[in-house]
PDB file of C-alpha atoms in Angstrom:
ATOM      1  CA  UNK A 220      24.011  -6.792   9.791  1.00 87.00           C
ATOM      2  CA  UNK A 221      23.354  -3.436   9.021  1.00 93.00           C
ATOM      3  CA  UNK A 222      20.262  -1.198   9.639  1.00 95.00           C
ATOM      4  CA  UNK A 223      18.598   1.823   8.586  1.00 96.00           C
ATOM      5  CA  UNK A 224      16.792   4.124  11.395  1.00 96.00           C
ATOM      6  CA  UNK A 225      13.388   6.180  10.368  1.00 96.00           C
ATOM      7  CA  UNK A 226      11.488   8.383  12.502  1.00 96.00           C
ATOM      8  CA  UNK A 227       7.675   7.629  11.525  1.00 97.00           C
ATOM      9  CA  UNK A 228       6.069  10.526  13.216  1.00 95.00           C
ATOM     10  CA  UNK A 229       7.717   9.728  16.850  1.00 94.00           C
ATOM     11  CA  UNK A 230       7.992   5.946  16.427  1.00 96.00           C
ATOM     12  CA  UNK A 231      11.723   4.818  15.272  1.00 96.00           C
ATOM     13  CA  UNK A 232      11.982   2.192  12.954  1.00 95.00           C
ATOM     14  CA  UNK A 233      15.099  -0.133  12.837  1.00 96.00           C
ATOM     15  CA  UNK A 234      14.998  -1.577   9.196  1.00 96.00           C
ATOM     16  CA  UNK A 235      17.790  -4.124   8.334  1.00 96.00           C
ATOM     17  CA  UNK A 236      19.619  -3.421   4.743  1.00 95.00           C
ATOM     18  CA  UNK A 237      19.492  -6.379   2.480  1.00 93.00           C
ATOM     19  CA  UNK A 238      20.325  -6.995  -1.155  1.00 90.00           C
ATOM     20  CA  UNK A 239      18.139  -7.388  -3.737  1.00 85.00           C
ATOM     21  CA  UNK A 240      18.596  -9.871  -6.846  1.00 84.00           C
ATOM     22  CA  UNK A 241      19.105  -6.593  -8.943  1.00 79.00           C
ATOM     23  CA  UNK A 242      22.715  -5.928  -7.075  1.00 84.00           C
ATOM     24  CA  UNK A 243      20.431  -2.685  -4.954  1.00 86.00           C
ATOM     25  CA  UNK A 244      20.323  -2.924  -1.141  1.00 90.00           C
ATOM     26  CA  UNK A 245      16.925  -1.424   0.666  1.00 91.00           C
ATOM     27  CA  UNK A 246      15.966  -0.857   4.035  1.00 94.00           C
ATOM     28  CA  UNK A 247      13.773  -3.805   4.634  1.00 93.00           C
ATOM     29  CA  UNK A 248      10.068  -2.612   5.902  1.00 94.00           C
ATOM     30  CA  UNK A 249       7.863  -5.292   7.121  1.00 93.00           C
ATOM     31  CA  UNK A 250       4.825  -4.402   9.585  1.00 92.00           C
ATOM     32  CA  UNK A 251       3.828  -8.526   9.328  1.00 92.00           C
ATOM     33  CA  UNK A 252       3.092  -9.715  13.035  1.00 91.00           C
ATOM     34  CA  UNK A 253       4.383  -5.843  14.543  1.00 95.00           C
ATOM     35  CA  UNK A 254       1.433  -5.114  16.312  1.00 96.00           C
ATOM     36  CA  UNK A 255       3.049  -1.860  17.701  1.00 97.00           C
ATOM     37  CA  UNK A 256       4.896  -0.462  14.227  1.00 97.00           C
ATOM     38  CA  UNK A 257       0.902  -1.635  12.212  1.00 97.00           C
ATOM     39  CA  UNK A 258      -0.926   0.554  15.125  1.00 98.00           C
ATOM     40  CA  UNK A 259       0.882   3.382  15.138  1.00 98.00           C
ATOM     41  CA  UNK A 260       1.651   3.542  11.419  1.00 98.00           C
ATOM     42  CA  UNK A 261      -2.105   3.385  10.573  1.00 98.00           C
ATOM     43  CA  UNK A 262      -3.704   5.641  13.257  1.00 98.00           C
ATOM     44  CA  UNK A 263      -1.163   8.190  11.845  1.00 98.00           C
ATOM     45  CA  UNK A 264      -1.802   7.761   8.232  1.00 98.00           C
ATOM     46  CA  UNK A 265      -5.922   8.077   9.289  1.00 98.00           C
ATOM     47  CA  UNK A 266      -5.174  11.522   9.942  1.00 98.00           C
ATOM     48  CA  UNK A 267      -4.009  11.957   6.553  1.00 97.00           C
ATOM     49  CA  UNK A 268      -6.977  10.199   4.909  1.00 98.00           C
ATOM     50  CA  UNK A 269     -10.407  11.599   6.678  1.00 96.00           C
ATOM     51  CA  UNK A 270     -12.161  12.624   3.607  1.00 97.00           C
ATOM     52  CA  UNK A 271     -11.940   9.463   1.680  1.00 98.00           C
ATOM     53  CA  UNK A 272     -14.969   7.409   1.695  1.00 98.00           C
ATOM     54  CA  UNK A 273     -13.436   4.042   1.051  1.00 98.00           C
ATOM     55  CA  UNK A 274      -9.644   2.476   0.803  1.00 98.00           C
ATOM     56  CA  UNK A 275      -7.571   0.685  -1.446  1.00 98.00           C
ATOM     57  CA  UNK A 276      -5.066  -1.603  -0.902  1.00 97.00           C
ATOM     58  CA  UNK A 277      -2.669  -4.423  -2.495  1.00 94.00           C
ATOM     59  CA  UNK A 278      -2.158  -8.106  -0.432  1.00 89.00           C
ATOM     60  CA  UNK A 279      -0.158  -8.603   1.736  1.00 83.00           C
ATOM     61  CA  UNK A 280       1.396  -5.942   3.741  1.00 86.00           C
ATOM     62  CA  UNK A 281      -0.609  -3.426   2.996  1.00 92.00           C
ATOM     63  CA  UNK A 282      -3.902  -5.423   4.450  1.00 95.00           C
ATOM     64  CA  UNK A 283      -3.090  -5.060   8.288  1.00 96.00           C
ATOM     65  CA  UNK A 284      -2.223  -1.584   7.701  1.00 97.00           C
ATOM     66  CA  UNK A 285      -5.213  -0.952   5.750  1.00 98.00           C
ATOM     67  CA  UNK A 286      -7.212  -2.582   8.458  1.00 97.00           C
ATOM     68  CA  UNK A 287      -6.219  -0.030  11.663  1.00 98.00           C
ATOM     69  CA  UNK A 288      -6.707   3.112   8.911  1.00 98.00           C
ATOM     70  CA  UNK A 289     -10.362   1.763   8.100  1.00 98.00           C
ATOM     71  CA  UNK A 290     -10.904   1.015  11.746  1.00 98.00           C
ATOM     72  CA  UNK A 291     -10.123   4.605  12.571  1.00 98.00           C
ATOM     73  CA  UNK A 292     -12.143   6.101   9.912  1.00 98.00           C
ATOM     74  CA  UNK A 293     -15.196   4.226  11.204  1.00 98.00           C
ATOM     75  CA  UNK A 294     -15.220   1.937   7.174  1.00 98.00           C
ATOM     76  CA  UNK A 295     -16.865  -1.118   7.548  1.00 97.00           C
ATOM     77  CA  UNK A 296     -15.327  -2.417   4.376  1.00 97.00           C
ATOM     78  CA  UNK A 297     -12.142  -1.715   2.386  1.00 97.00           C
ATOM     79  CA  UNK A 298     -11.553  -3.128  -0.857  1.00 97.00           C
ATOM     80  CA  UNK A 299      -8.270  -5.296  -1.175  1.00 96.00           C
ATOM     81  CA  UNK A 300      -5.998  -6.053  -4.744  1.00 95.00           C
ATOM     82  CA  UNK A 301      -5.225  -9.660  -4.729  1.00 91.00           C
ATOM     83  CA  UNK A 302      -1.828 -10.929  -6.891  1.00 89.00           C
ATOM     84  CA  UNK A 303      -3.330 -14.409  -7.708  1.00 83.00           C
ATOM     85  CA  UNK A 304      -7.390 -14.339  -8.876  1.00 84.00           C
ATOM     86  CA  UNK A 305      -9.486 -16.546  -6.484  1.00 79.00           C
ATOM     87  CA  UNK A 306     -12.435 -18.297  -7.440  1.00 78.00           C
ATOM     88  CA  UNK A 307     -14.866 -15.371  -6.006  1.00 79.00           C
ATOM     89  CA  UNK A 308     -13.088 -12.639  -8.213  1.00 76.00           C
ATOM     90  CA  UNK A 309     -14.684 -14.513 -11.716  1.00 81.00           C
ATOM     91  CA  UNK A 310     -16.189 -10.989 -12.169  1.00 87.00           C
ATOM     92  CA  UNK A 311     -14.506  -8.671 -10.999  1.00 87.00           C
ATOM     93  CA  UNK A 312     -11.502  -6.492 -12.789  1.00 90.00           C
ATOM     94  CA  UNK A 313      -7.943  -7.066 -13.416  1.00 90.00           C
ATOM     95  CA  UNK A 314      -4.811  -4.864 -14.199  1.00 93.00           C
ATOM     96  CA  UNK A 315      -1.073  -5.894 -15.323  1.00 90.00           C
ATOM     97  CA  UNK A 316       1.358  -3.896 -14.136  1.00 86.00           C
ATOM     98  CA  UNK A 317       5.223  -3.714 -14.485  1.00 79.00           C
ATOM     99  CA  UNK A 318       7.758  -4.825 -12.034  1.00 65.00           C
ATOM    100  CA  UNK A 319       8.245  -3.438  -8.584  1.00 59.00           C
ATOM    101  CA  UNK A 320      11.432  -3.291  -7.224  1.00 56.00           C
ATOM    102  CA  UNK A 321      10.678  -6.289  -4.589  1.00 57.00           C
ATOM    103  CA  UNK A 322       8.979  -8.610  -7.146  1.00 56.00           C
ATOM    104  CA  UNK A 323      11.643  -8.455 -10.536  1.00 62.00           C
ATOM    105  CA  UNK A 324       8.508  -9.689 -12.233  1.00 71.00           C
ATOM    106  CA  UNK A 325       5.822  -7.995 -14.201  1.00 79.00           C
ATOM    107  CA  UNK A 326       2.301  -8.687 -11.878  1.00 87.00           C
ATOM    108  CA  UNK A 327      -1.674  -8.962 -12.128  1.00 92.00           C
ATOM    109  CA  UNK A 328      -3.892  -7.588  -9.663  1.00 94.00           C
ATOM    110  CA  UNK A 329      -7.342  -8.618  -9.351  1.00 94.00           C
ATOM    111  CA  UNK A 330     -10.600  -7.190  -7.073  1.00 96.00           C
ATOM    112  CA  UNK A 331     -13.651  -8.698  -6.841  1.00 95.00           C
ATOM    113  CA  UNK A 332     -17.150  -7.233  -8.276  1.00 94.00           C
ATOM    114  CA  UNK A 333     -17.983  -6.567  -4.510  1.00 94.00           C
ATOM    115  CA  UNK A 334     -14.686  -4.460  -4.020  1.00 96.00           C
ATOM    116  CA  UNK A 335     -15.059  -2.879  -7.540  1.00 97.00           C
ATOM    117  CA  UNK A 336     -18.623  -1.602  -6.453  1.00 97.00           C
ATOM    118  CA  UNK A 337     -17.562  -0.423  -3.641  1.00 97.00           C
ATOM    119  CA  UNK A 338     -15.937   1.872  -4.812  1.00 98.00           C
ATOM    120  CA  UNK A 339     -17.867   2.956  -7.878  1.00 98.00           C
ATOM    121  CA  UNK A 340     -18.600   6.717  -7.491  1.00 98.00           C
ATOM    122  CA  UNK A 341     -16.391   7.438  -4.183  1.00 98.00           C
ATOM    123  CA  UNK A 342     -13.427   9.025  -3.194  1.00 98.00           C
ATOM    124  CA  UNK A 343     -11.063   6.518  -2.868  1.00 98.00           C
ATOM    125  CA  UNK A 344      -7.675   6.264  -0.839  1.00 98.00           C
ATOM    126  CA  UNK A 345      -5.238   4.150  -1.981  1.00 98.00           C
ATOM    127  CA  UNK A 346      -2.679   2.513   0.830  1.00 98.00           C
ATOM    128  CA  UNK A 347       0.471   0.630   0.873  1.00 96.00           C
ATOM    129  CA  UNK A 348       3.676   0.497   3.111  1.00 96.00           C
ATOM    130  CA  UNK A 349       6.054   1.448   0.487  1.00 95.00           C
ATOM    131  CA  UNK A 350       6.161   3.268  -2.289  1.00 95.00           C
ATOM    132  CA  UNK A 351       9.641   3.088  -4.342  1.00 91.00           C
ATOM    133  CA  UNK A 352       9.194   2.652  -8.492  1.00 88.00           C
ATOM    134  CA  UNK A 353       5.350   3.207  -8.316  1.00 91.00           C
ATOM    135  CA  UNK A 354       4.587   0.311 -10.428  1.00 90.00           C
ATOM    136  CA  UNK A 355       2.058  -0.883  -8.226  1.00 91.00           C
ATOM    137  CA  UNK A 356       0.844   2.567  -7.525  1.00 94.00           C
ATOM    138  CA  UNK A 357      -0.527   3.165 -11.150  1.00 95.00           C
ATOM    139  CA  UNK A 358      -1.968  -0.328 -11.076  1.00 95.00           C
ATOM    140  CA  UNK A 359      -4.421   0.379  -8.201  1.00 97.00           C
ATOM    141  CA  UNK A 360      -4.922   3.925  -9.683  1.00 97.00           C
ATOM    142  CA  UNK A 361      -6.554   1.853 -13.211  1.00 97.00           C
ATOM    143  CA  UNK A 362      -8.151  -0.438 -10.284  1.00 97.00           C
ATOM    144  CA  UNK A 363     -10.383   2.473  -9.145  1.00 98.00           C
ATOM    145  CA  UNK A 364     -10.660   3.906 -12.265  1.00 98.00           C
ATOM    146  CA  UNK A 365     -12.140   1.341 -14.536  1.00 97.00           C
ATOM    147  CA  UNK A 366     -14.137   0.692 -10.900  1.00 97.00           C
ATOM    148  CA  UNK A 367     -15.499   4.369 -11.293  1.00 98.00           C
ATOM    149  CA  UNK A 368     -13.814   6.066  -8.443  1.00 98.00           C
ATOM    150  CA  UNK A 369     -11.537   8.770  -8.258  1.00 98.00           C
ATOM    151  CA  UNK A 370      -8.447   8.892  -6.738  1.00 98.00           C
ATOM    152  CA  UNK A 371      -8.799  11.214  -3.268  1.00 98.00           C
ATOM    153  CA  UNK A 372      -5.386  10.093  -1.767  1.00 98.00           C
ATOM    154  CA  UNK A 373      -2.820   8.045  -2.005  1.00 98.00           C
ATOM    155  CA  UNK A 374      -0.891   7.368   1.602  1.00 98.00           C
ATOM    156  CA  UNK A 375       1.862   4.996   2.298  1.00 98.00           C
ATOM    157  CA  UNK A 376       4.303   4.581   6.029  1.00 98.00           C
ATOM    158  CA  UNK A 377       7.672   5.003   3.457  1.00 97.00           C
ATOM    159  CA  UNK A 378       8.791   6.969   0.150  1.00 97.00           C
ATOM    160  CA  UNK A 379      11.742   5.152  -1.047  1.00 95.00           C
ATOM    161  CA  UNK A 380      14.430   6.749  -2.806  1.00 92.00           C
ATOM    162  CA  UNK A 381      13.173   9.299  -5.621  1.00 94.00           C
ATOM    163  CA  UNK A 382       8.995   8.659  -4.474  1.00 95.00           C
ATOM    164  CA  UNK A 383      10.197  10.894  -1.966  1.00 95.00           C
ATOM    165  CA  UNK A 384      10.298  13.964  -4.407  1.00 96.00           C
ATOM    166  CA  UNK A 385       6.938  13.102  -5.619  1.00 95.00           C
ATOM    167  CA  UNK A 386       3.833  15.832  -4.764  1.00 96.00           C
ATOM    168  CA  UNK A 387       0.944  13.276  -5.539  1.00 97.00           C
ATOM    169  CA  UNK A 388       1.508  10.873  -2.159  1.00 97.00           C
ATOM    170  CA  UNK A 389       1.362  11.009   1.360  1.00 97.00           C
ATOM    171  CA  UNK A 390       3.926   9.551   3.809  1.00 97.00           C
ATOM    172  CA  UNK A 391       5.211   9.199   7.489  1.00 98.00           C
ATOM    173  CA  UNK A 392       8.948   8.752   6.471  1.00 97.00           C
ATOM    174  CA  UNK A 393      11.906   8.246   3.677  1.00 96.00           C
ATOM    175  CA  UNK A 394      14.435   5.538   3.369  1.00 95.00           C
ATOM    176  CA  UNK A 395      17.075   5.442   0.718  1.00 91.00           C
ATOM    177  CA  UNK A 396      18.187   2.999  -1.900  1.00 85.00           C
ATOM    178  CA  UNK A 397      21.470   1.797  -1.010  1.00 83.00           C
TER     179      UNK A 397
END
């Protein structure tokens, strides 16, 4: 197998490359059950995110990261984007959004009325590991807008391939599409 190293501000990374259904081959990020990679990833990515008065984030791998970020910010809460609406969310908001590069598949994402209020008139900071197409991006954007908050940053560990060159995010490393 074949791997990709990134530098994420003095931790390396060793990310395999693996094909996707769509014939491209990524670096492969996954901070699921890395206590080590989650840690440092997030207390970096705090310093990046000190005047936001609440977080966003979309299940799954963002929710660990989210976690250590909120943690070092001294949130109690953070609000979370679900991809399947649980029986709590019956009022909250939801958002359709086109295809990321992982999923091939246009995708919902829900909040409940509890994470929608929470963020109602606040600066918001919106999380995630990677950012490649920025699909999901622009559905948590409408997330905290329809919610009533505004958009303070938007922070993720990896800009893939051309996110890289955009001015609007925050980020602790690059990998290419392959």
């Amino acid at each position: 197998m074949k791997y990709f190293n990134v530098d994420l501000n003095g931790l390396t990374a060793k990310l395999p490359i693996i094909p996707l259904p769509s014939g491209v081959n990524i670096a492969f990020f996954n901070l699921h059950g890395d206590v080590e990679l989650t840690e440092h990833c997030g207390k970096e990515l705090a310093k990046l995110l000190g005047d936001c008065d609440v977080l966003l984030t979309a299940e799954s791998k963002g929710l660990q990261l989210t976690h250590v970020i909120a943690r070092e910010l001294g949130h109690k809460y953070y609000a979370v984007a679900r991809k399947s609406k649980k029986l709590y969310m019956q009022d909250g908001l939801e958002v359709e959004i086109e295809s990321s590069i992982t999923t091939g598949n246009p995708q919902k994402l829900y909040i409940s009325k509890h994470d929608a209020d929470l963020m109602r008139g606040k600066k918001v900071g919106i999380i995630d590991d990677v950012v490649s197409t920025g699909h999901s991006l622009v559905g948590l954007e409408e997330l905290v807008r329809l919610s009533g908050g505004t958009v303070c940053k938007k922070a993720f560990v990896l800009a893939e391939g051309a996110a890289a060159e955009r001015k609007d995010i925050c980020y602790l490393g690059v990998i290419p599409l392959l």
